[in-house]
Amino acid sequence: MELEKERALEILRLLKKEYPAVCRSLDHSSPFKLLISTILSAQSTDVTINNLTSRLFKKYKSFADFANAPLKELQQDIKSSGFYRNKAKNIKRTSQIIIEQFSGELPQKMEELIQLPGVGRKTANIVLSTAYGIIEGIAVDTHVKRVSNRLGLTNSSNQNKIEHDLMMLFPQKQWDNISLLLVRHGKTVCAARNHRCSTCVINHLCPLFFH
């Protein structure tokens, strides 16, 4: 385990050097906007969602606006995000719960966030770390899942297990950072297809490179 931790920390060091200024690419000017944007981003791209929310948040300016919106109208307003029927239902119900149970304020506890429709640990981790600076875990999306498996940091396809494995390897103060770094690396170098192993700064630490 100690050798694995050393390798993980070297991966972290090199990725931080390669990407010195990583941040969330979704609109996160407020906790409200970040939550809605992150729910919408499932099975979509940040570019698509930012284009959508630049218009959406002019119409829906609060949880109350989403809670009171006719469902079919909301579905049409977020249609470009994909899976819009389910997302609209979750956003509307989540907004209602936040108003009814939390006085319109987004909760700041993991156990409360993951009870909201459409909010799993990934979304909760993103909201807590980005909006409130609370680091309770590691946000695992499709890029983190792919890159961490290729690097041998985990051998699981389960998001919760991947998160646990990464939390065992990296210090807590770096949990948000490693998620951001793996996402960036997955988008720019270690893509799902046509991954650029020969130019990867951590290829000497990657089992895939030697097979």
Short mmCIF file of C-alpha atoms in Angstrom, two decimals:
data_model
loop_
_atom_site.label_atom_id
_atom_site.label_comp_id
_atom_site.label_asym_id
_atom_site.label_seq_id
_atom_site.Cartn_x
_atom_site.Cartn_y
_atom_site.Cartn_z
CA MET A 1 0.00 0.00 0.00
CA GLU A 2 2.84 2.41 0.82
CA LEU A 3 4.35 1.92 -2.64
CA GLU A 4 0.95 2.51 -4.20
CA LYS A 5 0.57 5.71 -2.18
CA GLU A 6 4.00 6.88 -3.32
CA ARG A 7 3.06 6.25 -6.96
CA ALA A 8 -0.27 8.00 -6.47
CA LEU A 9 1.41 11.06 -4.96
CA GLU A 10 3.88 11.19 -7.85
CA ILE A 11 0.96 11.07 -10.29
CA LEU A 12 -0.64 13.92 -8.36
CA ARG A 13 2.58 15.96 -8.40
CA LEU A 14 3.09 15.58 -12.15
CA LEU A 15 -0.54 16.33 -12.99
CA LYS A 16 -0.46 19.47 -10.82
CA LYS A 17 2.64 20.58 -12.70
CA GLU A 18 0.99 19.85 -16.06
CA TYR A 19 -2.32 21.54 -15.16
CA PRO A 20 -1.47 24.27 -12.62
CA ALA A 21 -4.83 26.06 -12.76
CA VAL A 22 -7.65 23.52 -12.89
CA CYS A 23 -11.18 24.47 -11.87
CA ARG A 24 -14.79 23.47 -12.45
CA SER A 25 -15.86 24.35 -15.97
CA LEU A 26 -19.56 24.47 -15.09
CA ASP A 27 -21.08 27.81 -14.09
CA HIS A 28 -20.65 27.96 -10.33
CA SER A 29 -21.30 31.61 -9.50
CA SER A 30 -23.67 30.46 -6.74
CA PRO A 31 -24.48 27.18 -4.94
CA PHE A 32 -27.95 27.27 -6.51
CA LYS A 33 -26.59 27.50 -10.06
CA LEU A 34 -23.90 24.92 -9.39
CA LEU A 35 -26.39 22.33 -8.14
CA ILE A 36 -28.76 22.77 -11.09
CA SER A 37 -25.89 22.79 -13.60
CA THR A 38 -24.37 19.63 -12.14
CA ILE A 39 -27.69 17.77 -12.22
CA LEU A 40 -28.13 18.83 -15.85
CA SER A 41 -24.59 17.77 -16.77
CA ALA A 42 -25.25 14.04 -16.37
CA GLN A 43 -24.71 12.33 -19.74
CA SER A 44 -23.90 15.68 -21.33
CA THR A 45 -20.92 18.03 -21.77
CA ASP A 46 -20.01 21.11 -19.77
CA VAL A 47 -20.02 23.20 -22.96
CA THR A 48 -23.59 22.13 -23.74
CA ILE A 49 -24.75 22.81 -20.19
CA ASN A 50 -23.08 26.22 -19.94
CA ASN A 51 -24.73 27.24 -23.21
CA LEU A 52 -28.07 26.03 -21.85
CA THR A 53 -27.78 27.62 -18.40
CA SER A 54 -26.72 30.99 -19.78
CA ARG A 55 -30.33 31.23 -20.97
CA LEU A 56 -31.99 29.06 -18.33
CA PHE A 57 -30.90 31.14 -15.33
CA LYS A 58 -32.38 34.27 -16.86
CA LYS A 59 -35.79 32.62 -16.57
CA TYR A 60 -35.28 30.53 -13.43
CA LYS A 61 -33.56 32.65 -10.80
CA SER A 62 -34.28 30.64 -7.66
CA PHE A 63 -35.31 27.24 -6.37
CA ALA A 64 -38.84 28.65 -6.12
CA ASP A 65 -38.90 29.32 -9.86
CA PHE A 66 -38.01 25.69 -10.60
CA ALA A 67 -40.39 24.37 -7.93
CA ASN A 68 -43.32 26.30 -9.38
CA ALA A 69 -42.56 25.68 -13.05
CA PRO A 70 -45.00 23.53 -15.06
CA LEU A 71 -43.20 20.24 -15.64
CA LYS A 72 -43.72 20.13 -19.40
CA GLU A 73 -42.47 23.69 -19.77
CA LEU A 74 -39.36 22.89 -17.74
CA GLN A 75 -38.77 19.79 -19.85
CA GLN A 76 -38.74 21.89 -23.00
CA ASP A 77 -36.46 24.49 -21.42
CA ILE A 78 -33.78 21.88 -20.62
CA LYS A 79 -34.32 19.58 -23.59
CA SER A 80 -30.85 20.16 -25.05
CA SER A 81 -29.24 18.61 -21.94
CA GLY A 82 -30.50 15.13 -22.83
CA PHE A 83 -32.60 12.83 -20.61
CA TYR A 84 -34.61 15.99 -20.02
CA ARG A 85 -37.80 14.37 -18.72
CA ASN A 86 -36.07 12.71 -15.79
CA LYS A 87 -33.85 15.72 -15.14
CA ALA A 88 -36.83 18.09 -15.12
CA LYS A 89 -38.68 15.88 -12.64
CA ASN A 90 -35.62 15.70 -10.37
CA ILE A 91 -34.88 19.43 -10.52
CA LYS A 92 -38.48 20.35 -9.77
CA ARG A 93 -38.80 17.91 -6.85
CA THR A 94 -35.36 18.78 -5.46
CA SER A 95 -36.26 22.47 -5.54
CA GLN A 96 -39.52 21.75 -3.71
CA ILE A 97 -37.70 19.77 -1.01
CA ILE A 98 -35.09 22.50 -0.51
CA ILE A 99 -37.89 25.04 -0.02
CA GLU A 100 -40.03 22.82 2.22
CA GLN A 101 -37.32 21.24 4.37
CA PHE A 102 -34.37 23.65 4.22
CA SER A 103 -36.06 27.07 4.01
CA GLY A 104 -34.84 27.55 0.46
CA GLU A 105 -31.17 27.16 1.39
CA LEU A 106 -29.03 24.43 -0.15
CA PRO A 107 -27.97 22.00 2.61
CA GLN A 108 -24.27 21.68 3.38
CA LYS A 109 -24.17 18.09 4.60
CA MET A 110 -23.46 15.05 2.44
CA GLU A 111 -26.20 12.94 4.05
CA GLU A 112 -28.79 15.64 3.32
CA LEU A 113 -27.67 16.36 -0.23
CA ILE A 114 -27.74 12.75 -1.39
CA GLN A 115 -31.37 12.47 -0.31
CA LEU A 116 -32.33 14.99 -3.00
CA PRO A 117 -33.66 13.53 -6.28
CA GLY A 118 -30.96 13.51 -8.95
CA VAL A 119 -28.16 14.11 -6.45
CA GLY A 120 -25.63 11.33 -5.86
CA ARG A 121 -22.23 11.45 -4.20
CA LYS A 122 -20.57 12.91 -7.31
CA THR A 123 -22.90 15.90 -7.43
CA ALA A 124 -22.83 16.31 -3.65
CA ASN A 125 -19.02 16.27 -3.60
CA ILE A 126 -18.87 18.90 -6.35
CA VAL A 127 -21.34 21.18 -4.58
CA LEU A 128 -19.74 20.81 -1.15
CA SER A 129 -16.16 21.35 -2.31
CA THR A 130 -16.75 24.04 -4.92
CA ALA A 131 -19.51 26.07 -3.28
CA TYR A 132 -18.60 25.65 0.38
CA GLY A 133 -15.00 24.43 0.55
CA ILE A 134 -16.13 21.27 2.36
CA ILE A 135 -14.09 18.23 1.34
CA GLU A 136 -15.87 14.99 2.24
CA GLY A 137 -14.99 12.82 -0.73
CA ILE A 138 -13.88 12.65 -4.35
CA ALA A 139 -16.22 13.41 -7.24
CA VAL A 140 -16.08 10.45 -9.63
CA ASP A 141 -17.34 11.08 -13.15
CA THR A 142 -16.74 9.14 -16.36
CA HIS A 143 -13.27 10.68 -16.82
CA VAL A 144 -12.15 9.93 -13.25
CA LYS A 145 -13.49 6.39 -13.61
CA ARG A 146 -11.63 5.76 -16.88
CA VAL A 147 -8.31 7.38 -15.99
CA SER A 148 -8.07 5.96 -12.46
CA ASN A 149 -8.68 2.46 -13.82
CA ARG A 150 -6.08 2.86 -16.57
CA LEU A 151 -3.57 4.10 -14.02
CA GLY A 152 -4.27 1.13 -11.77
CA LEU A 153 -5.45 3.35 -8.92
CA THR A 154 -8.56 1.18 -8.76
CA ASN A 155 -9.87 -1.89 -10.55
CA SER A 156 -13.54 -1.18 -9.95
CA SER A 157 -16.33 0.08 -12.20
CA ASN A 158 -18.46 1.10 -9.20
CA GLN A 159 -18.35 4.84 -8.52
CA ASN A 160 -18.53 4.48 -4.74
CA LYS A 161 -15.75 1.87 -4.70
CA ILE A 162 -13.59 4.01 -6.99
CA GLU A 163 -14.10 6.97 -4.67
CA HIS A 164 -13.13 4.86 -1.66
CA ASP A 165 -10.00 3.52 -3.39
CA LEU A 166 -8.85 7.02 -4.35
CA MET A 167 -9.54 8.36 -0.86
CA MET A 168 -7.22 5.68 0.52
CA LEU A 169 -4.38 6.81 -1.78
CA PHE A 170 -4.54 10.61 -1.61
CA PRO A 171 -4.53 13.01 1.37
CA GLN A 172 -7.92 14.57 2.10
CA LYS A 173 -6.77 18.10 1.30
CA GLN A 174 -6.09 16.90 -2.27
CA TRP A 175 -9.35 15.03 -2.84
CA ASP A 176 -11.02 17.81 -4.80
CA ASN A 177 -7.83 18.55 -6.69
CA ILE A 178 -7.22 14.97 -7.83
CA SER A 179 -10.76 14.80 -9.18
CA LEU A 180 -10.25 18.01 -11.18
CA LEU A 181 -6.85 16.84 -12.43
CA LEU A 182 -8.08 13.42 -13.56
CA VAL A 183 -11.01 15.06 -15.35
CA ARG A 184 -8.70 17.47 -17.18
CA HIS A 185 -6.25 14.70 -18.07
CA GLY A 186 -9.11 12.52 -19.28
CA LYS A 187 -10.40 15.28 -21.53
CA THR A 188 -7.06 16.37 -22.99
CA VAL A 189 -4.80 13.29 -23.07
CA CYS A 190 -6.33 10.09 -21.70
CA ALA A 191 -9.49 10.19 -23.80
CA ALA A 192 -11.88 7.27 -24.17
CA ARG A 193 -10.62 6.82 -27.72
CA ASN A 194 -7.35 7.88 -29.32
CA HIS A 195 -5.60 8.35 -26.00
CA ARG A 196 -2.22 10.05 -26.44
CA CYS A 197 -0.03 7.74 -24.36
CA SER A 198 3.24 8.72 -26.06
CA THR A 199 2.93 12.35 -24.93
CA CYS A 200 1.45 11.65 -21.50
CA VAL A 201 3.50 13.10 -18.63
CA ILE A 202 2.65 10.15 -16.39
CA ASN A 203 3.01 7.32 -18.93
CA HIS A 204 5.98 5.89 -17.00
CA LEU A 205 3.62 5.40 -14.05
CA CYS A 206 0.80 3.87 -16.09
CA PRO A 207 0.41 0.08 -16.43
CA LEU A 208 -1.53 0.55 -19.68
CA PHE A 209 1.49 2.18 -21.36
CA PHE A 210 3.54 -0.99 -20.95
CA HIS A 211 0.95 -3.36 -22.40
#
